[in-house]
mmCIF file of C-alpha atoms in Angstrom:
data_model
loop_
_atom_site.group_PDB
_atom_site.id
_atom_site.type_symbol
_atom_site.label_atom_id
_atom_site.label_comp_id
_atom_site.label_asym_id
_atom_site.label_seq_id
_atom_site.Cartn_x
_atom_site.Cartn_y
_atom_site.Cartn_z
ATOM 1 C CA UNK A 1 3.843 -7.577 38.079
ATOM 2 C CA UNK A 2 6.676 -5.159 38.943
ATOM 3 C CA UNK A 3 9.133 -4.479 36.124
ATOM 4 C CA UNK A 4 12.768 -5.161 36.965
ATOM 5 C CA UNK A 5 15.656 -2.999 35.668
ATOM 6 C CA UNK A 6 16.204 -5.670 33.024
ATOM 7 C CA UNK A 7 12.540 -5.413 32.007
ATOM 8 C CA UNK A 8 12.776 -1.630 31.751
ATOM 9 C CA UNK A 9 15.901 -1.892 29.611
ATOM 10 C CA UNK A 10 14.173 -4.405 27.312
ATOM 11 C CA UNK A 11 11.125 -2.132 27.156
ATOM 12 C CA UNK A 12 13.317 0.688 25.837
ATOM 13 C CA UNK A 13 14.972 -1.680 23.334
ATOM 14 C CA UNK A 14 11.516 -2.665 22.094
ATOM 15 C CA UNK A 15 10.636 0.994 21.594
ATOM 16 C CA UNK A 16 13.769 1.493 19.480
ATOM 17 C CA UNK A 17 12.873 -1.585 17.428
ATOM 18 C CA UNK A 18 9.391 -0.153 16.876
ATOM 19 C CA UNK A 19 10.975 3.111 15.728
ATOM 20 C CA UNK A 20 13.144 1.331 13.149
ATOM 21 C CA UNK A 21 10.113 -0.655 11.937
ATOM 22 C CA UNK A 22 8.097 2.533 11.682
ATOM 23 C CA UNK A 23 10.613 4.550 9.699
ATOM 24 C CA UNK A 24 11.251 1.738 7.192
ATOM 25 C CA UNK A 25 8.591 2.973 4.762
ATOM 26 C CA UNK A 26 8.074 6.494 6.098
ATOM 27 C CA UNK A 27 11.612 7.852 6.202
ATOM 28 C CA UNK A 28 11.087 10.600 3.631
ATOM 29 C CA UNK A 29 7.943 12.051 5.205
ATOM 30 C CA UNK A 30 8.108 15.414 6.983
ATOM 31 C CA UNK A 31 7.140 14.007 10.398
ATOM 32 C CA UNK A 32 9.643 11.149 10.135
ATOM 33 C CA UNK A 33 12.496 13.489 9.156
ATOM 34 C CA UNK A 34 11.677 15.881 11.997
ATOM 35 C CA UNK A 35 11.687 13.013 14.513
ATOM 36 C CA UNK A 36 14.893 11.524 13.087
ATOM 37 C CA UNK A 37 16.875 14.712 13.679
ATOM 38 C CA UNK A 38 17.175 13.678 17.329
ATOM 39 C CA UNK A 39 15.435 10.328 17.448
ATOM 40 C CA UNK A 40 17.317 9.062 20.523
ATOM 41 C CA UNK A 41 16.007 11.927 22.619
ATOM 42 C CA UNK A 42 12.566 11.418 21.071
ATOM 43 C CA UNK A 43 12.488 7.742 22.061
ATOM 44 C CA UNK A 44 13.798 8.577 25.532
ATOM 45 C CA UNK A 45 11.021 11.133 25.995
ATOM 46 C CA UNK A 46 8.397 8.675 24.732
ATOM 47 C CA UNK A 47 9.774 5.999 27.077
ATOM 48 C CA UNK A 48 9.360 8.200 30.170
ATOM 49 C CA UNK A 49 5.909 9.409 29.115
ATOM 50 C CA UNK A 50 4.715 5.809 28.856
ATOM 51 C CA UNK A 51 6.261 4.834 32.185
ATOM 52 C CA UNK A 52 4.629 7.713 34.094
ATOM 53 C CA UNK A 53 1.335 7.317 32.129
ATOM 54 C CA UNK A 54 1.474 10.870 30.766
ATOM 55 C CA UNK A 55 1.623 9.777 27.093
ATOM 56 C CA UNK A 56 -1.353 10.826 24.971
ATOM 57 C CA UNK A 57 -1.849 10.453 21.211
ATOM 58 C CA UNK A 58 -1.059 13.570 19.198
ATOM 59 C CA UNK A 59 -2.892 15.231 16.332
ATOM 60 C CA UNK A 60 -3.582 13.308 13.139
ATOM 61 C CA UNK A 61 -3.538 14.767 9.639
ATOM 62 C CA UNK A 62 -6.699 14.053 7.639
ATOM 63 C CA UNK A 63 -6.698 13.942 3.842
ATOM 64 C CA UNK A 64 -8.635 12.383 0.985
ATOM 65 C CA UNK A 65 -7.453 9.646 -1.389
ATOM 66 C CA UNK A 66 -9.211 8.872 -4.652
ATOM 67 C CA UNK A 67 -7.943 5.394 -5.481
ATOM 68 C CA UNK A 68 -9.156 2.718 -5.449
ATOM 69 C CA UNK A 69 -12.206 4.572 -4.065
ATOM 70 C CA UNK A 70 -12.665 7.960 -2.389
ATOM 71 C CA UNK A 71 -11.709 7.586 1.255
ATOM 72 C CA UNK A 72 -10.865 9.686 4.263
ATOM 73 C CA UNK A 73 -7.395 8.874 5.654
ATOM 74 C CA UNK A 74 -6.031 9.743 9.091
ATOM 75 C CA UNK A 75 -2.241 9.911 9.277
ATOM 76 C CA UNK A 76 -1.103 9.668 12.890
ATOM 77 C CA UNK A 77 1.835 11.690 14.163
ATOM 78 C CA UNK A 78 5.136 9.845 13.737
ATOM 79 C CA UNK A 79 5.736 9.261 17.455
ATOM 80 C CA UNK A 80 2.219 7.790 17.681
ATOM 81 C CA UNK A 81 3.048 5.447 14.815
ATOM 82 C CA UNK A 82 6.064 4.286 16.821
ATOM 83 C CA UNK A 83 3.665 3.378 19.631
ATOM 84 C CA UNK A 84 1.406 1.583 17.100
ATOM 85 C CA UNK A 85 4.306 -0.560 15.943
ATOM 86 C CA UNK A 86 5.306 -1.224 19.535
ATOM 87 C CA UNK A 87 1.897 -2.574 20.599
ATOM 88 C CA UNK A 88 1.424 -4.570 17.389
ATOM 89 C CA UNK A 89 4.855 -6.177 17.799
ATOM 90 C CA UNK A 90 3.811 -7.247 21.300
ATOM 91 C CA UNK A 91 0.322 -8.611 20.588
ATOM 92 C CA UNK A 92 0.598 -9.896 17.017
ATOM 93 C CA UNK A 93 2.229 -13.243 17.959
ATOM 94 C CA UNK A 94 -0.674 -13.914 20.345
ATOM 95 C CA UNK A 95 -3.419 -13.225 17.844
ATOM 96 C CA UNK A 96 -1.637 -15.066 15.019
ATOM 97 C CA UNK A 97 -2.152 -18.249 17.029
ATOM 98 C CA UNK A 98 -5.860 -17.481 17.446
ATOM 99 C CA UNK A 99 -6.751 -16.443 13.889
ATOM 100 C CA UNK A 100 -8.178 -19.005 11.474
ATOM 101 C CA UNK A 101 -5.992 -20.105 8.574
ATOM 102 C CA UNK A 102 -8.204 -18.422 5.972
ATOM 103 C CA UNK A 103 -7.981 -14.876 7.270
ATOM 104 C CA UNK A 104 -5.663 -13.206 4.757
ATOM 105 C CA UNK A 105 -5.257 -9.505 5.554
ATOM 106 C CA UNK A 106 -2.047 -8.087 7.081
ATOM 107 C CA UNK A 107 -0.580 -11.491 7.874
ATOM 108 C CA UNK A 108 2.872 -12.798 7.087
ATOM 109 C CA UNK A 109 3.047 -15.053 4.011
ATOM 110 C CA UNK A 110 -0.582 -14.283 3.168
ATOM 111 C CA UNK A 111 -2.330 -11.371 1.452
ATOM 112 C CA UNK A 112 -4.446 -10.923 -1.670
ATOM 113 C CA UNK A 113 -2.709 -13.431 -3.965
ATOM 114 C CA UNK A 114 -2.774 -16.069 -1.247
ATOM 115 C CA UNK A 115 -6.486 -15.444 -0.727
ATOM 116 C CA UNK A 116 -7.224 -15.690 -4.454
ATOM 117 C CA UNK A 117 -5.367 -18.994 -4.754
ATOM 118 C CA UNK A 118 -7.179 -20.360 -1.694
ATOM 119 C CA UNK A 119 -10.587 -19.516 -3.161
ATOM 120 C CA UNK A 120 -9.567 -21.128 -6.455
ATOM 121 C CA UNK A 121 -8.726 -24.229 -4.437
ATOM 122 C CA UNK A 122 -12.140 -24.032 -2.701
ATOM 123 C CA UNK A 123 -13.865 -24.087 -6.098
ATOM 124 C CA UNK A 124 -11.874 -27.072 -7.361
ATOM 125 C CA UNK A 125 -12.483 -29.033 -4.186
ATOM 126 C CA UNK A 126 -16.203 -28.217 -3.787
ATOM 127 C CA UNK A 127 -16.916 -28.953 -7.459
ATOM 128 C CA UNK A 128 -14.743 -32.113 -7.607
ATOM 129 C CA UNK A 129 -12.385 -30.409 -10.062
ATOM 130 C CA UNK A 130 -15.208 -28.624 -11.902
ATOM 131 C CA UNK A 131 -17.282 -31.757 -12.537
ATOM 132 C CA UNK A 132 -20.110 -31.104 -10.024
ATOM 133 C CA UNK A 133 -22.355 -28.213 -9.084
ATOM 134 C CA UNK A 134 -21.341 -25.746 -6.408
ATOM 135 C CA UNK A 135 -22.237 -22.174 -5.539
ATOM 136 C CA UNK A 136 -20.389 -19.071 -4.374
ATOM 137 C CA UNK A 137 -21.665 -16.645 -1.733
ATOM 138 C CA UNK A 138 -19.699 -13.400 -1.537
ATOM 139 C CA UNK A 139 -20.545 -10.749 1.058
ATOM 140 C CA UNK A 140 -19.181 -7.401 2.169
ATOM 141 C CA UNK A 141 -19.688 -5.422 5.383
ATOM 142 C CA UNK A 142 -21.214 -1.968 5.047
ATOM 143 C CA UNK A 143 -18.825 0.774 6.226
ATOM 144 C CA UNK A 144 -16.803 -1.738 8.218
ATOM 145 C CA UNK A 145 -14.051 0.421 9.750
ATOM 146 C CA UNK A 146 -16.483 3.249 10.449
ATOM 147 C CA UNK A 147 -18.883 1.029 12.431
ATOM 148 C CA UNK A 148 -16.432 -0.873 14.645
ATOM 149 C CA UNK A 149 -17.392 -0.375 18.284
ATOM 150 C CA UNK A 150 -14.204 0.730 19.985
ATOM 151 C CA UNK A 151 -15.309 -0.397 23.454
ATOM 152 C CA UNK A 152 -16.195 -3.882 22.156
ATOM 153 C CA UNK A 153 -12.824 -4.081 20.400
ATOM 154 C CA UNK A 154 -11.019 -2.931 23.537
ATOM 155 C CA UNK A 155 -12.713 -5.646 25.596
ATOM 156 C CA UNK A 156 -11.750 -8.329 23.061
ATOM 157 C CA UNK A 157 -8.120 -7.200 23.038
ATOM 158 C CA UNK A 158 -7.994 -6.802 26.839
ATOM 159 C CA UNK A 159 -9.367 -10.269 27.492
ATOM 160 C CA UNK A 160 -6.905 -11.895 25.107
ATOM 161 C CA UNK A 161 -3.864 -9.997 26.394
ATOM 162 C CA UNK A 162 -4.800 -10.692 30.016
ATOM 163 C CA UNK A 163 -5.135 -14.386 29.246
ATOM 164 C CA UNK A 164 -2.198 -15.007 26.917
ATOM 165 C CA UNK A 165 0.446 -12.281 27.326
ATOM 166 C CA UNK A 166 3.278 -13.258 29.700
ATOM 167 C CA UNK A 167 5.590 -10.213 29.648
ATOM 168 C CA UNK A 168 6.187 -8.130 32.769
ATOM 169 C CA UNK A 169 5.210 -5.035 30.774
ATOM 170 C CA UNK A 170 1.586 -6.235 30.499
ATOM 171 C CA UNK A 171 0.213 -3.303 32.526
ATOM 172 C CA UNK A 172 1.964 -0.743 30.321
ATOM 173 C CA UNK A 173 0.854 -2.611 27.208
ATOM 174 C CA UNK A 174 -2.794 -2.553 28.320
ATOM 175 C CA UNK A 175 -2.468 1.161 29.088
ATOM 176 C CA UNK A 176 -1.235 1.839 25.541
ATOM 177 C CA UNK A 177 -3.841 -0.405 23.948
ATOM 178 C CA UNK A 178 -6.605 1.513 25.731
ATOM 179 C CA UNK A 179 -5.222 4.815 24.471
ATOM 180 C CA UNK A 180 -4.807 3.616 20.899
ATOM 181 C CA UNK A 181 -8.179 1.854 20.585
ATOM 182 C CA UNK A 182 -10.396 4.330 22.451
ATOM 183 C CA UNK A 183 -8.766 7.485 21.054
ATOM 184 C CA UNK A 184 -11.064 9.593 18.874
ATOM 185 C CA UNK A 185 -8.825 11.207 16.225
ATOM 186 C CA UNK A 186 -11.616 13.547 15.077
ATOM 187 C CA UNK A 187 -11.472 15.430 18.388
ATOM 188 C CA UNK A 188 -8.184 17.133 17.469
ATOM 189 C CA UNK A 189 -6.871 16.836 13.919
ATOM 190 C CA UNK A 190 -5.427 18.854 11.052
ATOM 191 C CA UNK A 191 -7.591 18.805 7.918
ATOM 192 C CA UNK A 192 -5.758 18.817 4.599
ATOM 193 C CA UNK A 193 -8.739 19.015 2.270
ATOM 194 C CA UNK A 194 -11.330 21.523 1.148
ATOM 195 C CA UNK A 195 -15.062 21.502 1.875
ATOM 196 C CA UNK A 196 -15.628 20.572 -1.761
ATOM 197 C CA UNK A 197 -13.368 17.524 -1.409
ATOM 198 C CA UNK A 198 -15.024 16.606 1.884
ATOM 199 C CA UNK A 199 -18.426 16.590 0.188
ATOM 200 C CA UNK A 200 -17.193 13.912 -2.211
ATOM 201 C CA UNK A 201 -16.618 11.444 0.634
ATOM 202 C CA UNK A 202 -19.590 9.185 1.280
ATOM 203 C CA UNK A 203 -21.092 9.879 4.744
ATOM 204 C CA UNK A 204 -20.718 6.173 5.550
ATOM 205 C CA UNK A 205 -16.953 6.444 4.960
ATOM 206 C CA UNK A 206 -16.237 9.409 7.240
ATOM 207 C CA UNK A 207 -15.391 9.175 10.942
ATOM 208 C CA UNK A 208 -16.886 12.643 11.442
ATOM 209 C CA UNK A 209 -20.368 11.227 10.780
ATOM 210 C CA UNK A 210 -20.153 8.232 13.108
ATOM 211 C CA UNK A 211 -21.867 7.857 16.503
ATOM 212 C CA UNK A 212 -19.710 8.398 19.565
ATOM 213 C CA UNK A 213 -17.450 5.431 20.268
ATOM 214 C CA UNK A 214 -17.618 4.045 16.727
ATOM 215 C CA UNK A 215 -14.994 3.840 14.028
ATOM 216 C CA UNK A 216 -11.291 3.205 13.540
ATOM 217 C CA UNK A 217 -9.175 5.587 11.457
ATOM 218 C CA UNK A 218 -8.183 4.153 8.079
ATOM 219 C CA UNK A 219 -4.452 4.719 7.686
ATOM 220 C CA UNK A 220 -3.174 3.383 11.006
ATOM 221 C CA UNK A 221 -1.312 0.075 11.172
ATOM 222 C CA UNK A 222 -3.289 -0.794 14.290
ATOM 223 C CA UNK A 223 -6.620 -0.412 12.466
ATOM 224 C CA UNK A 224 -5.673 -3.107 9.971
ATOM 225 C CA UNK A 225 -4.666 -5.569 12.685
ATOM 226 C CA UNK A 226 -7.594 -4.715 14.945
ATOM 227 C CA UNK A 227 -9.967 -5.403 12.043
ATOM 228 C CA UNK A 228 -8.831 -9.035 12.170
ATOM 229 C CA UNK A 229 -9.222 -9.070 15.953
ATOM 230 C CA UNK A 230 -12.733 -7.630 15.775
ATOM 231 C CA UNK A 231 -13.887 -10.301 13.301
ATOM 232 C CA UNK A 232 -11.939 -13.215 14.782
ATOM 233 C CA UNK A 233 -14.879 -14.545 16.796
ATOM 234 C CA UNK A 234 -17.050 -14.178 13.699
ATOM 235 C CA UNK A 235 -14.540 -16.269 11.702
ATOM 236 C CA UNK A 236 -14.730 -19.027 14.297
ATOM 237 C CA UNK A 237 -18.528 -18.776 14.321
ATOM 238 C CA UNK A 238 -18.624 -19.362 10.548
ATOM 239 C CA UNK A 239 -16.114 -22.218 10.704
ATOM 240 C CA UNK A 240 -17.256 -23.985 13.890
ATOM 241 C CA UNK A 241 -20.969 -23.299 14.259
ATOM 242 C CA UNK A 242 -22.022 -22.883 10.646
ATOM 243 C CA UNK A 243 -19.620 -25.704 9.651
ATOM 244 C CA UNK A 244 -18.464 -23.755 6.591
ATOM 245 C CA UNK A 245 -15.615 -25.819 5.188
ATOM 246 C CA UNK A 246 -14.838 -23.400 2.365
ATOM 247 C CA UNK A 247 -14.664 -19.905 3.852
ATOM 248 C CA UNK A 248 -12.110 -17.123 3.462
ATOM 249 C CA UNK A 249 -11.968 -13.468 4.523
ATOM 250 C CA UNK A 250 -9.861 -10.444 3.629
ATOM 251 C CA UNK A 251 -10.746 -7.539 5.964
ATOM 252 C CA UNK A 252 -14.523 -7.125 5.365
ATOM 253 C CA UNK A 253 -14.732 -9.059 2.097
ATOM 254 C CA UNK A 254 -15.502 -12.759 2.522
ATOM 255 C CA UNK A 255 -16.482 -15.795 0.445
ATOM 256 C CA UNK A 256 -18.232 -19.085 1.159
ATOM 257 C CA UNK A 257 -18.416 -22.002 -1.287
ATOM 258 C CA UNK A 258 -20.825 -24.910 -0.964
ATOM 259 C CA UNK A 259 -22.382 -27.583 -3.158
ATOM 260 C CA UNK A 260 -25.841 -26.564 -1.883
ATOM 261 C CA UNK A 261 -27.395 -23.201 -2.691
ATOM 262 C CA UNK A 262 -29.947 -23.689 0.104
ATOM 263 C CA UNK A 263 -27.183 -24.124 2.690
ATOM 264 C CA UNK A 264 -25.574 -20.858 1.576
ATOM 265 C CA UNK A 265 -28.902 -19.025 1.777
ATOM 266 C CA UNK A 266 -29.360 -20.251 5.338
ATOM 267 C CA UNK A 267 -25.790 -19.335 6.276
ATOM 268 C CA UNK A 268 -26.294 -15.862 4.811
ATOM 269 C CA UNK A 269 -29.175 -15.171 7.189
ATOM 270 C CA UNK A 270 -27.253 -16.519 10.177
ATOM 271 C CA UNK A 271 -24.265 -14.352 9.242
ATOM 272 C CA UNK A 272 -26.476 -11.270 9.013
ATOM 273 C CA UNK A 273 -27.935 -11.919 12.456
ATOM 274 C CA UNK A 274 -24.556 -12.575 14.081
ATOM 275 C CA UNK A 275 -22.919 -9.451 12.630
ATOM 276 C CA UNK A 276 -25.842 -7.228 13.595
ATOM 277 C CA UNK A 277 -26.539 -8.571 17.075
ATOM 278 C CA UNK A 278 -22.980 -9.277 18.231
ATOM 279 C CA UNK A 279 -20.825 -6.672 16.460
ATOM 280 C CA UNK A 280 -23.256 -3.968 15.341
ATOM 281 C CA UNK A 281 -22.372 -4.485 11.663
ATOM 282 C CA UNK A 282 -24.534 -4.824 8.552
ATOM 283 C CA UNK A 283 -23.991 -6.761 5.344
ATOM 284 C CA UNK A 284 -23.736 -4.385 2.378
ATOM 285 C CA UNK A 285 -27.061 -4.816 0.516
ATOM 286 C CA UNK A 286 -25.546 -3.907 -2.863
ATOM 287 C CA UNK A 287 -22.554 -6.229 -2.620
ATOM 288 C CA UNK A 288 -24.216 -9.586 -2.099
ATOM 289 C CA UNK A 289 -23.390 -12.242 -4.675
ATOM 290 C CA UNK A 290 -24.785 -15.769 -4.862
ATOM 291 C CA UNK A 291 -24.273 -17.642 -8.126
ATOM 292 C CA UNK A 292 -23.239 -20.918 -9.676
ATOM 293 C CA UNK A 293 -19.443 -21.053 -9.770
ATOM 294 C CA UNK A 294 -19.359 -21.162 -13.601
ATOM 295 C CA UNK A 295 -20.662 -17.578 -13.751
ATOM 296 C CA UNK A 296 -17.417 -16.257 -12.296
ATOM 297 C CA UNK A 297 -17.018 -13.639 -9.569
ATOM 298 C CA UNK A 298 -14.647 -10.897 -8.439
ATOM 299 C CA UNK A 299 -12.545 -11.266 -5.304
ATOM 300 C CA UNK A 300 -9.518 -9.281 -4.089
ATOM 301 C CA UNK A 301 -8.826 -7.622 -7.421
ATOM 302 C CA UNK A 302 -9.254 -10.778 -9.517
ATOM 303 C CA UNK A 303 -12.109 -12.232 -11.532
ATOM 304 C CA UNK A 304 -12.225 -15.965 -10.810
ATOM 305 C CA UNK A 305 -13.683 -18.519 -13.220
ATOM 306 C CA UNK A 306 -13.205 -22.296 -13.622
ATOM 307 C CA UNK A 307 -9.615 -23.126 -14.669
ATOM 308 C CA UNK A 308 -8.525 -19.483 -14.842
ATOM 309 C CA UNK A 309 -8.474 -16.085 -13.157
ATOM 310 C CA UNK A 310 -8.238 -12.639 -14.707
ATOM 311 C CA UNK A 311 -7.018 -9.313 -13.402
ATOM 312 C CA UNK A 312 -9.898 -7.202 -12.119
ATOM 313 C CA UNK A 313 -11.208 -4.187 -14.013
ATOM 314 C CA UNK A 314 -10.050 -1.699 -11.361
ATOM 315 C CA UNK A 315 -6.437 -2.895 -11.579
ATOM 316 C CA UNK A 316 -6.503 -2.841 -15.386
ATOM 317 C CA UNK A 317 -7.812 0.737 -15.409
ATOM 318 C CA UNK A 318 -5.063 1.856 -13.034
ATOM 319 C CA UNK A 319 -2.451 0.078 -15.151
ATOM 320 C CA UNK A 320 -3.780 1.713 -18.332
ATOM 321 C CA UNK A 321 -3.671 5.137 -16.661
ATOM 322 C CA UNK A 322 -0.018 4.742 -15.661
ATOM 323 C CA UNK A 323 1.079 3.381 -19.038
ATOM 324 C CA UNK A 324 -0.859 5.978 -21.045
ATOM 325 C CA UNK A 325 0.788 8.838 -19.116
ATOM 326 C CA UNK A 326 4.292 7.495 -19.762
ATOM 327 C CA UNK A 327 6.398 8.623 -22.719
ATOM 328 C CA UNK A 328 8.054 5.569 -24.212
ATOM 329 C CA UNK A 329 11.511 5.539 -25.796
ATOM 330 C CA UNK A 330 11.226 2.205 -27.564
ATOM 331 C CA UNK A 331 8.404 -0.245 -28.089
ATOM 332 C CA UNK A 332 10.961 -3.047 -28.184
ATOM 333 C CA UNK A 333 11.585 -2.667 -24.449
ATOM 334 C CA UNK A 334 8.268 -2.569 -22.623
ATOM 335 C CA UNK A 335 9.896 -1.277 -19.440
ATOM 336 C CA UNK A 336 12.112 1.449 -20.891
ATOM 337 C CA UNK A 337 10.469 4.808 -20.364
ATOM 338 C CA UNK A 338 11.382 8.370 -19.497
ATOM 339 C CA UNK A 339 8.489 8.838 -17.094
ATOM 340 C CA UNK A 340 10.857 8.596 -14.152
ATOM 341 C CA UNK A 341 12.133 5.796 -11.961
ATOM 342 C CA UNK A 342 8.983 5.805 -9.820
ATOM 343 C CA UNK A 343 6.757 5.326 -12.880
ATOM 344 C CA UNK A 344 8.939 2.475 -14.095
ATOM 345 C CA UNK A 345 8.717 0.771 -10.698
ATOM 346 C CA UNK A 346 4.935 1.122 -10.749
ATOM 347 C CA UNK A 347 4.738 -0.566 -14.144
ATOM 348 C CA UNK A 348 7.032 -3.381 -13.028
ATOM 349 C CA UNK A 349 4.868 -3.851 -9.937
ATOM 350 C CA UNK A 350 1.717 -4.177 -12.033
ATOM 351 C CA UNK A 351 3.401 -6.601 -14.414
ATOM 352 C CA UNK A 352 4.653 -8.653 -11.483
ATOM 353 C CA UNK A 353 1.077 -8.922 -10.213
ATOM 354 C CA UNK A 354 -0.438 -9.625 -13.622
ATOM 355 C CA UNK A 355 1.862 -12.548 -14.354
ATOM 356 C CA UNK A 356 -0.155 -14.590 -11.831
ATOM 357 C CA UNK A 357 -3.277 -14.332 -14.005
ATOM 358 C CA UNK A 358 -4.450 -14.912 -17.565
ATOM 359 C CA UNK A 359 -3.367 -11.518 -18.874
ATOM 360 C CA UNK A 360 -1.676 -12.075 -22.248
ATOM 361 C CA UNK A 361 -4.453 -10.361 -24.226
ATOM 362 C CA UNK A 362 -4.643 -7.433 -21.816
ATOM 363 C CA UNK A 363 -0.893 -6.788 -21.973
ATOM 364 C CA UNK A 364 -0.900 -7.051 -25.783
ATOM 365 C CA UNK A 365 -3.759 -4.558 -25.889
ATOM 366 C CA UNK A 366 -1.774 -2.121 -23.736
ATOM 367 C CA UNK A 367 1.300 -2.519 -25.943
ATOM 368 C CA UNK A 368 -0.674 -1.941 -29.141
ATOM 369 C CA UNK A 369 -2.691 1.013 -27.838
ATOM 370 C CA UNK A 370 -0.137 2.914 -25.789
ATOM 371 C CA UNK A 371 3.250 1.917 -27.224
ATOM 372 C CA UNK A 372 3.325 0.534 -30.744
ATOM 373 C CA UNK A 373 0.575 2.744 -32.207
ATOM 374 C CA UNK A 374 2.029 6.020 -30.797
ATOM 375 C CA UNK A 375 5.474 5.005 -32.084
ATOM 376 C CA UNK A 376 4.079 4.337 -35.574
ATOM 377 C CA UNK A 377 2.262 7.680 -35.579
ATOM 378 C CA UNK A 378 5.455 9.419 -34.481
ATOM 379 C CA UNK A 379 7.403 7.686 -37.251
ATOM 380 C CA UNK A 380 4.756 8.653 -39.832
ATOM 381 C CA UNK A 381 4.844 12.294 -38.779
ATOM 382 C CA UNK A 382 8.647 12.255 -38.832
ATOM 383 C CA UNK A 383 8.732 10.864 -42.379
ATOM 384 C CA UNK A 384 6.186 13.409 -43.621
ATOM 385 C CA UNK A 385 8.193 16.283 -42.182
ATOM 386 C CA UNK A 386 11.485 14.997 -43.591
#
């Protein structure tokens, strides 16, 4: 459908909105500052490139992160991130209506805490408030982002946009979606790591080792949303065909709860077949868990048991590392430190998360080990030197 002058004006407004969304959390980065120097001209240039179909994604910067695990991250150029926000703003309302309720990643009013509370509710319901037997099946997809078939993803997105999107800019939107999804960032990128660092990345977690046409770059907003799109049909398969009443997924980590262990074993095999045959994905052989619910299990950074949930080991280790590297002024005020405002905000963030779990003993341990004991040692040394 031909775009009217009003449509073109709205298209430009939408690009500006995407720019403001994009810079919200990236304003102090080098690329964002360079773009902001003359952002109006930058948006105008981007607008015309999209209209005449000359826009192409720029070079990404590749670097390594070490927490929570060693990963390879692709940081798209800032103007490309503006385009990412633009397309996600356009298609997200469509897919939100198509996603199942218990898909938790990158969705408004959901996330990890929501997913943890939902699984706790699954356990209570399936076990009749912990009075009957039930079992937990937890699975993970091997190298999920690296093994996504970009052409399959593009077809899924295309079909949905063609069917449900009603804007007059549909043709331009499909053009951008093709570029974003099918773009191979490894073909032209800037590497910000050494060969020694590269060797530390597992081959299954590097885009450079993937077959042609496979893999989405971790680090892009679009990759997070497209992960939900790629597995949306799988979610409906589990809910509708396998009749799994208690099922929840966060990216590639998903849980099923059932009163019958045999049912879960059968569903596990059907899930393996569907993922392999339909999406080209494999279940991680070392991350399968099937146990009675009383044994407890880890999910989304929490360890869930009947009546209670604890903070996961990985989060506790990170919290200990931050606290132990902070020089405390007073053990009477747990949040008063001279490690800088950023360090203080990190500690507050961890405490805000931990208050949702049974963490009294863990916090007391941190206080005793990293605050009170060092203060007592300091006082002892001070008295001896006086």
